[in-house]
Amino acid sequence: MPENNSSNPSILEQLSLSGHKKVVFCNDLATGLKAIIAIHDTTLGPALGGVRMWNYNSEAEALEDVLRLSKGMTYKAAVAGLNVGGGAAVIIGDSRRQKTEALMRSFGRFVKNLNGEFIAGEDVGTTVRDMEYIRMETQHVTGVPESLGGAGNPAPYSAKGVYLGIKASVKEIFGTDELAGRSVVVQGTGNVGEHLVELLRNDNVEVYVSDINEDRMRVIARKYKAKAIDADKIFTIAADIYAPCALGATINDKTIKTMKFSIIAGSANNQLANESTHGQLLHEKGILYAPDYLINAGGIISCYSELTGYGRKRTMQLIDNIYDATREVIKLSKAENIPTNLAAARIAEKRIEDIKKIKSSY
């Protein structure tokens, strides 16, 4: 994904450089809601994206995050072959202390006012219960409880996609996609991270887990017989695979220098601090990177299935395609000697451009 390297650009300049269609700032004094909704591209359909609640250091930081997340969703939907566009939302605040029913429902009313151009889903800091609150104000939300006709928590589907991306990457590096005996560092033990740990341990993988929430980390380590490690030790471990499953930008100048991994494949969005620079550095170092928006698409596939009325069988078929899609990206990367993130972007952008041609013909 091309990115904005300009210094201190204005908001409108940022939108122009990143290709965003619309950004909506939401403010409700009564509930304390401060949120930003970003719609990147709607060529393939309405913008579908997660609602993240995070205690950002500044509004500028929140804006940067939502712009990157929404753009990533465009590429994620395109490369997964889905007929939805890319969007995202961030709510500024501490999800553990400041989140209320009224705040989430207020956010739902802002979503409603977009008349279906943006469809909300779960992300860091929000839950299925929160999607239920949003649903009280608008139909334009996914990931609601199964009791309400939704698909429920998308985390298991996200984890399955990452697991398949890991297997496809292991096949490339080690000649077989059997995971038994391999070692994986899972950074982040939230919903997706825990499900990934479970899948890996079921395959007899040696798993190291790390989390800023040390109590959570220890619980997951005990539950799945994994090894808990401190956050500052992650990049000193000579494991086969690094699976970032928390926040983004953990792949940067500093961490790449010390990495001993053969593969990077995780669920976190925007793992590369700089798409062009760090994708190229990994390529030169011989570390196989499975692009985040390629292999973490299981969640958006689950939400898309909810929107289209697909059953579980069709959902799993679409998620199973992540294995072959990862292999195709690796194949293109090798054929053209380009980083895997650039190969994935080319595939996604070609699909968007092809659909633009169809839509302009009538």
Coordinates of C-alpha atoms in Angstrom, one line a residue:
M1 CA 0.0 0.0 0.0
P2 CA 1.5 3.4 -1.0
E3 CA 1.6 5.7 2.0
N4 CA 1.9 9.3 3.0
N5 CA 5.5 10.4 3.6
S6 CA 4.8 14.1 3.7
S7 CA 5.7 16.1 6.8
N8 CA 2.8 17.5 8.8
P9 CA 0.3 17.5 6.0
S10 CA -3.2 19.0 6.5
I11 CA -6.1 16.6 7.0
L12 CA -7.4 17.2 3.4
E13 CA -3.8 16.6 2.1
Q14 CA -3.6 13.4 4.0
L15 CA -6.9 12.2 2.4
S16 CA -5.7 13.2 -1.0
L17 CA -2.4 11.4 -0.6
S18 CA -3.9 8.2 0.8
G19 CA -6.9 8.2 -1.6
H20 CA -9.6 8.3 1.1
K21 CA -13.1 9.2 0.1
K22 CA -14.5 10.5 3.4
V23 CA -13.6 11.1 7.0
V24 CA -16.3 11.8 9.6
F25 CA -15.5 13.3 13.0
C26 CA -18.0 12.4 15.7
N27 CA -18.5 14.3 18.9
D28 CA -21.3 13.9 21.5
L29 CA -20.9 15.8 24.7
A30 CA -23.8 14.0 26.4
T31 CA -22.1 10.6 26.3
G32 CA -18.5 11.7 26.0
L33 CA -18.1 10.1 22.5
K34 CA -15.2 11.3 20.5
A35 CA -14.7 9.1 17.4
I36 CA -13.5 9.2 13.8
I37 CA -14.9 7.1 10.9
A38 CA -12.8 6.8 7.8
I39 CA -14.1 5.5 4.5
H40 CA -11.2 4.7 2.1
D41 CA -12.7 3.2 -1.0
T42 CA -16.2 1.9 -2.0
T43 CA -15.5 0.6 -5.5
L44 CA -16.2 -3.0 -4.5
G45 CA -19.1 -2.1 -2.2
P46 CA -19.9 -0.3 1.1
A47 CA -17.0 0.3 3.4
L48 CA -16.8 -2.5 6.0
G49 CA -14.4 -2.1 9.0
G50 CA -13.8 -2.5 12.6
V51 CA -14.5 -0.1 15.5
R52 CA -11.4 0.3 17.6
M53 CA -11.6 1.9 21.1
W54 CA -8.2 3.0 22.2
N55 CA -6.7 5.6 24.6
Y56 CA -4.8 7.5 21.9
N57 CA -2.2 10.1 23.0
S58 CA -3.6 12.7 20.6
E59 CA -6.3 13.2 18.0
A60 CA -3.6 13.3 15.4
E61 CA -2.5 9.8 16.4
A62 CA -6.1 8.6 16.3
L63 CA -6.5 10.0 12.8
E64 CA -3.3 8.4 11.5
D65 CA -4.5 5.0 12.9
V66 CA -8.0 5.2 11.4
L67 CA -6.6 6.2 8.0
R68 CA -4.2 3.3 7.9
L69 CA -6.7 0.8 9.2
S70 CA -9.4 1.8 6.7
K71 CA -6.9 1.6 3.8
G72 CA -5.8 -1.8 5.0
M73 CA -9.5 -2.9 4.9
T74 CA -9.8 -1.9 1.3
Y75 CA -6.9 -4.1 0.4
K76 CA -8.0 -6.9 2.7
A77 CA -11.5 -7.1 1.1
A78 CA -10.0 -6.9 -2.4
V79 CA -7.4 -9.6 -2.0
A80 CA -10.0 -11.9 -0.3
G81 CA -12.3 -11.5 -3.3
L82 CA -15.1 -9.8 -1.3
N83 CA -17.6 -7.3 -2.6
V84 CA -17.1 -4.7 0.1
G85 CA -14.9 -1.6 0.4
G86 CA -12.6 -0.5 3.1
G87 CA -13.4 1.6 6.2
A88 CA -12.6 1.8 9.9
A89 CA -13.6 3.7 13.0
V90 CA -11.8 4.7 16.2
I91 CA -13.3 5.8 19.4
I92 CA -10.9 7.8 21.6
G93 CA -10.9 6.5 25.2
D94 CA -10.1 3.8 27.6
S95 CA -12.4 0.8 26.7
R96 CA -12.0 -0.6 30.2
R97 CA -13.2 2.5 32.1
Q98 CA -15.0 4.8 29.7
K99 CA -17.1 2.6 27.5
T100 CA -20.8 2.6 28.2
E101 CA -24.0 1.5 26.5
A102 CA -24.9 5.1 25.8
L103 CA -21.5 5.8 24.3
M104 CA -21.8 2.8 21.9
R105 CA -25.3 3.6 21.0
S106 CA -24.4 7.2 20.3
F107 CA -21.7 6.0 18.0
G108 CA -24.3 3.8 16.3
R109 CA -26.4 6.8 15.5
F110 CA -23.4 8.4 13.7
V111 CA -23.1 5.1 11.7
K112 CA -26.8 5.3 10.9
N113 CA -26.4 8.8 9.5
L114 CA -24.0 7.5 6.9
N115 CA -26.9 5.6 5.3
G116 CA -25.1 2.3 4.7
E117 CA -21.8 3.7 3.3
F118 CA -20.0 2.4 6.4
I119 CA -20.7 -1.0 8.1
A120 CA -19.2 -1.4 11.6
G121 CA -17.6 -4.5 13.1
E122 CA -15.6 -5.5 16.1
D123 CA -11.9 -4.5 16.7
V124 CA -9.5 -3.9 19.5
G125 CA -11.3 -2.6 22.6
T126 CA -14.8 -3.5 21.4
T127 CA -16.9 -6.7 21.8
V128 CA -19.9 -8.6 20.4
R129 CA -21.9 -6.9 23.1
D130 CA -20.8 -3.5 21.8
M131 CA -22.0 -4.5 18.4
E132 CA -25.3 -5.3 19.9
Y133 CA -25.6 -1.8 21.4
I134 CA -24.7 -0.3 17.9
R135 CA -27.4 -2.6 16.4
M136 CA -30.0 -0.9 18.6
E137 CA -29.4 2.3 16.6
T138 CA -28.6 1.0 13.1
Q139 CA -28.7 -2.1 10.9
H140 CA -25.3 -1.2 9.5
V141 CA -23.3 -3.4 11.8
T142 CA -21.9 -6.9 11.8
G143 CA -20.5 -9.3 14.3
V144 CA -23.7 -9.2 16.4
P145 CA -24.6 -12.2 18.6
E146 CA -25.9 -15.3 16.9
S147 CA -29.0 -15.0 19.0
L148 CA -29.8 -11.8 16.9
G149 CA -29.1 -13.6 13.6
G150 CA -25.5 -12.5 13.4
A151 CA -22.3 -14.4 13.0
G152 CA -21.0 -13.7 16.5
N153 CA -17.4 -13.2 17.5
P154 CA -15.2 -13.0 14.3
A155 CA -12.0 -13.8 16.3
P156 CA -12.0 -17.6 15.7
Y157 CA -12.3 -16.9 12.0
S158 CA -9.5 -14.4 12.0
A159 CA -7.3 -16.9 13.9
K160 CA -8.1 -19.6 11.4
G161 CA -7.0 -17.4 8.5
V162 CA -3.7 -16.6 10.2
Y163 CA -3.1 -20.2 11.0
L164 CA -3.6 -21.1 7.3
G165 CA -1.2 -18.2 6.3
I166 CA 1.4 -19.7 8.7
K167 CA 1.0 -23.1 7.1
A168 CA 1.4 -21.7 3.6
S169 CA 4.5 -19.8 4.7
V170 CA 6.0 -22.8 6.4
K171 CA 5.4 -24.8 3.2
E172 CA 7.5 -22.2 1.3
I173 CA 10.4 -22.1 3.8
F174 CA 10.6 -25.7 5.0
G175 CA 9.1 -27.6 2.1
T176 CA 6.1 -29.0 4.1
D177 CA 3.2 -27.3 5.8
E178 CA 3.3 -29.6 8.8
L179 CA 3.7 -27.5 11.9
A180 CA 4.6 -30.1 14.6
G181 CA 7.9 -29.2 16.1
R182 CA 8.0 -25.6 14.8
S183 CA 8.2 -22.7 17.2
V184 CA 6.1 -19.5 17.2
V185 CA 6.1 -16.3 19.2
V186 CA 2.6 -15.0 19.6
Q187 CA 2.6 -11.4 20.6
G188 CA -0.8 -10.5 22.0
T189 CA -3.2 -12.9 23.7
G190 CA -6.5 -11.2 23.1
N191 CA -9.4 -13.0 21.4
V192 CA -7.6 -13.7 18.1
G193 CA -4.2 -14.4 19.8
E194 CA -5.7 -17.0 22.2
H195 CA -7.5 -18.8 19.3
L196 CA -4.3 -18.9 17.3
V197 CA -2.4 -20.3 20.3
E198 CA -5.0 -23.0 20.7
L199 CA -4.8 -24.0 17.0
L200 CA -1.0 -24.0 17.1
R201 CA -0.8 -26.1 20.3
N202 CA -3.2 -28.6 18.8
D203 CA -0.6 -29.1 16.1
N204 CA 2.1 -29.6 18.8
V205 CA 3.8 -26.3 18.0
E206 CA 6.2 -24.8 20.6
V207 CA 4.5 -21.5 21.5
Y208 CA 5.8 -18.5 23.3
V209 CA 3.3 -15.9 24.4
S210 CA 3.7 -12.2 25.3
D211 CA 1.2 -9.5 26.3
I212 CA 1.3 -6.1 28.0
N213 CA -1.4 -7.6 30.2
E214 CA 0.8 -9.9 32.2
D215 CA -2.0 -11.6 34.1
R216 CA -3.7 -12.4 30.8
M217 CA -0.4 -13.7 29.4
R218 CA 0.1 -16.1 32.3
V219 CA -3.5 -17.4 32.1
I220 CA -3.1 -18.2 28.4
A221 CA 0.4 -19.7 29.0
R222 CA -1.0 -22.1 31.7
K223 CA -4.2 -22.9 29.8
Y224 CA -2.4 -24.0 26.6
K225 CA 1.0 -25.0 28.1
A226 CA 2.8 -22.3 26.3
K227 CA 5.9 -20.3 27.5
A228 CA 5.3 -16.8 28.8
I229 CA 8.0 -14.2 27.8
D230 CA 8.5 -10.6 28.6
A231 CA 7.8 -8.1 25.9
D232 CA 11.4 -6.9 25.7
K233 CA 12.6 -10.5 25.0
I234 CA 10.4 -11.2 21.9
F235 CA 13.0 -10.2 19.3
T236 CA 15.8 -12.1 21.0
I237 CA 14.2 -15.5 20.6
A238 CA 15.3 -17.7 17.7
A239 CA 11.8 -19.0 16.9
D240 CA 10.7 -20.1 13.5
I241 CA 7.8 -17.7 13.3
Y242 CA 6.8 -14.3 14.8
A243 CA 3.0 -13.8 15.0
P244 CA 2.1 -10.3 16.0
C245 CA -1.5 -10.3 17.2
A246 CA -1.8 -7.0 19.1
L247 CA -1.3 -3.5 17.8
G248 CA 0.6 -2.6 14.6
A249 CA 4.1 -1.1 13.7
T250 CA 6.0 -3.8 15.7
I251 CA 8.1 -4.4 12.5
N252 CA 10.4 -1.4 12.4
D253 CA 14.1 -0.4 12.0
K254 CA 14.9 -1.5 15.6
T255 CA 13.2 -4.8 15.6
I256 CA 14.2 -6.0 12.2
K257 CA 17.9 -5.6 13.1
T258 CA 17.6 -8.2 15.9
M259 CA 15.0 -10.6 14.4
K260 CA 16.0 -14.2 14.0
F261 CA 12.7 -15.4 12.7
S262 CA 12.2 -17.1 9.3
I263 CA 8.6 -16.1 9.0
I264 CA 6.4 -13.2 10.2
A265 CA 2.6 -14.1 10.1
G266 CA 0.1 -12.6 12.5
S267 CA -3.3 -11.0 12.9
A268 CA -2.3 -7.4 13.9
N269 CA -3.2 -4.7 11.4
N270 CA -0.5 -2.5 9.9
Q271 CA 2.4 -4.6 11.2
L272 CA 5.0 -2.7 9.1
A273 CA 5.8 0.7 10.6
N274 CA 6.6 1.8 7.1
E275 CA 5.1 -0.2 4.2
S276 CA 7.8 0.4 1.6
T277 CA 10.9 0.6 3.8
H278 CA 10.3 -2.3 6.1
G279 CA 8.8 -4.6 3.5
Q280 CA 11.9 -4.2 1.5
L281 CA 14.2 -4.7 4.5
L282 CA 12.5 -8.0 5.3
H283 CA 12.8 -9.1 1.7
E284 CA 16.5 -8.3 1.7
K285 CA 17.0 -10.1 5.0
G286 CA 15.3 -13.2 3.7
I287 CA 12.4 -13.1 6.3
L288 CA 9.2 -14.3 4.7
Y289 CA 6.4 -11.8 5.6
A290 CA 2.8 -12.9 5.1
P291 CA 1.0 -9.6 4.6
D292 CA -1.3 -8.8 7.5
Y293 CA -4.4 -7.9 5.4
L294 CA -3.9 -11.1 3.4
I295 CA -3.9 -13.6 6.2
N296 CA -6.1 -11.8 8.8
A297 CA -9.0 -11.6 6.5
G298 CA -11.0 -14.4 8.3
G299 CA -12.8 -11.8 10.4
I300 CA -13.9 -9.7 7.5
I301 CA -15.0 -12.8 5.7
S302 CA -17.1 -13.8 8.7
C303 CA -18.7 -10.3 8.7
Y304 CA -19.2 -10.4 4.9
S305 CA -21.0 -13.8 5.3
E306 CA -23.2 -12.2 7.9
L307 CA -24.1 -9.4 5.4
T308 CA -24.7 -11.7 2.5
G309 CA -26.5 -14.5 4.4
Y310 CA -23.9 -17.2 3.7
G311 CA -23.8 -20.1 6.0
R312 CA -20.9 -21.4 8.0
K313 CA -19.9 -23.9 5.3
R314 CA -19.4 -21.1 2.7
T315 CA -17.6 -18.9 5.3
M316 CA -15.1 -21.7 5.9
Q317 CA -14.6 -22.2 2.2
L318 CA -13.7 -18.6 1.8
I319 CA -11.4 -18.7 4.7
D320 CA -9.7 -21.8 3.4
N321 CA -8.8 -19.8 0.3
I322 CA -6.4 -17.8 2.4
Y323 CA -3.9 -20.7 2.1
D324 CA -3.8 -20.6 -1.7
A325 CA -3.9 -16.8 -1.8
T326 CA -0.8 -16.7 0.4
R327 CA 0.9 -19.1 -1.9
E328 CA 0.0 -16.9 -4.9
V329 CA 1.4 -13.8 -3.2
I330 CA 4.7 -15.7 -2.4
K331 CA 4.8 -16.9 -6.0
L332 CA 4.5 -13.4 -7.4
S333 CA 7.0 -12.0 -4.9
K334 CA 9.6 -14.6 -6.1
A335 CA 8.8 -14.2 -9.8
E336 CA 9.3 -10.4 -9.7
N337 CA 11.8 -10.3 -6.8
I338 CA 9.6 -7.8 -4.9
P339 CA 8.5 -7.8 -1.2
T340 CA 5.5 -9.8 -0.4
N341 CA 3.5 -6.8 0.8
L342 CA 4.0 -5.2 -2.6
A343 CA 3.0 -8.4 -4.4
A344 CA -0.2 -8.6 -2.3
A345 CA -1.0 -4.9 -3.0
R346 CA -0.6 -5.4 -6.7
I347 CA -3.1 -8.2 -6.6
A348 CA -5.6 -6.2 -4.6
E349 CA -5.2 -3.0 -6.7
K350 CA -5.7 -5.0 -9.9
R351 CA -9.0 -6.3 -8.7
I352 CA -10.2 -2.9 -7.7
E353 CA -9.2 -1.4 -11.1
D354 CA -10.9 -4.3 -12.9
I355 CA -14.2 -3.8 -11.1
K356 CA -14.0 0.0 -11.7
K357 CA -14.0 -0.8 -15.5
I358 CA -17.1 -2.9 -15.1
K359 CA -18.9 -0.3 -13.1
S360 CA -18.1 2.4 -15.6
S361 CA -19.6 0.5 -18.5
Y362 CA -23.2 1.1 -17.6

